Amino acid sequence: MAHDDPVLAGATLRRLGDLRGLQVGAAIRASTLRENPPYGAVVAREFSSITPANEMKWASVEPVRGRFDWSGADATIAFARAHDQVVRGHTLVWHRQLPDWLTTGGFTGPQVLQLMTEHIGAEAGRYAGEVVAWDVVNEPFNEDGTFRASIFEQASNGPRYIATALHAARRADPTARLYLNDFNIEGINAKSTAMLNLATALRQQGVPIDGVGIQTHVILGRVPPDFAENIHRFAAAGFEVCLTEIDVRIPLTAGEASPAQLAEQAADYARIVEASLAVRGCVGVTVWGFTDLDSWIPRAFPGHGAADLLDEGLSPKPAYLATRRTLAAHAGVDESGVRPD
Ligand code: XIL
């Protein structure tokens, strides 16, 4: 590649993050890694942490009861090892992407909890020592801060399944950091307050919990102004925080993102990275897909897209440059990674 490539001319995101002790990660797909070598080259170069986008979800690893398919998860772990990256495990207990045999199996509550515990034991056990952190329970809350009804919540007649899951994860992997993860908890609101209260209560009860993942799927122009203040609440309560699934989706009213929208998106990414760097205790930022090539956004939010750092051709967008500039400024270096005299 040419030297005037703006990505290659500068320091990588992972190197700038390393200078500040911040993991800089991306969610990736094992199939794209396999099929698209340039995609893998960017993952290796730019990120110090990876999260499998789907490969560790229950439906992926046990599509048929008792028949496990670890291929995608194993490939992710192998890639990380080869490129000196940590892996964030995502996710052990979630109401989505569950195997049909579980959701339609007519199991009783106690059976569901037993199956959940066995699943956690099998998966977290298999990757014990290989995964730096687990999103043990994903998306346990409704927007108003009440507990989300799910097969697990129903099985335990309330949120007790969360403690059960955390205990099971700790037994299976004594070293992984154990997280609860959710969306729309970036600002101070009913849902983020409920998350803080839950994490605090669990810790008081002696349940193993280390951190809270703030997904950070935001809409263009809507980064909450109290983001850093909110992260600080969690850190002050003794929890590690990670921004686990960052993307900034753009309403594509004109078919594609306009230069003005891309500039606004860059400012949003900078704000998000600023918020994470403002609080000691925020250990990492992970983007949910780093390229518009394989983003989940167009399917999940029709009419939205262009949510990532690189475009579909793996070229840097203003968002990439703003992220790099923000990391560099906080690391006390210029964008090529050189410390001024
Ligand atoms: C998404 C994946 O990126 C998609 O490929 C899949 O079809 C649906 O799930 N919150 C989460 C992630 O915690 O697991 C979701 O990932 C995005 C929203």
PDB file of C-alpha atoms in Angstrom, residues 42 99 136 148 156 245 252 254:
ATOM      1  CA  VAL A  42      -6.679  -4.013   9.526  1.00  0.00           C
ATOM      2  CA  PRO A  99     -30.932 -21.954  20.004  1.00  0.00           C
ATOM      3  CA  VAL A 136     -21.902 -12.691  31.339  1.00  0.00           C
ATOM      4  CA  ARG A 148     -36.447  -7.414  31.041  1.00  0.00           C
ATOM      5  CA  SER A 156     -36.009 -17.487  38.191  1.00  0.00           C
ATOM      6  CA  GLU A 245     -20.090  -1.868  21.152  1.00  0.00           C
ATOM      7  CA  LEU A 252     -29.301   7.999   5.266  1.00  0.00           C
ATOM      8  CA  ALA A 254     -29.934  11.179   0.864  1.00  0.00           C
TER       9      ALA A 254
END
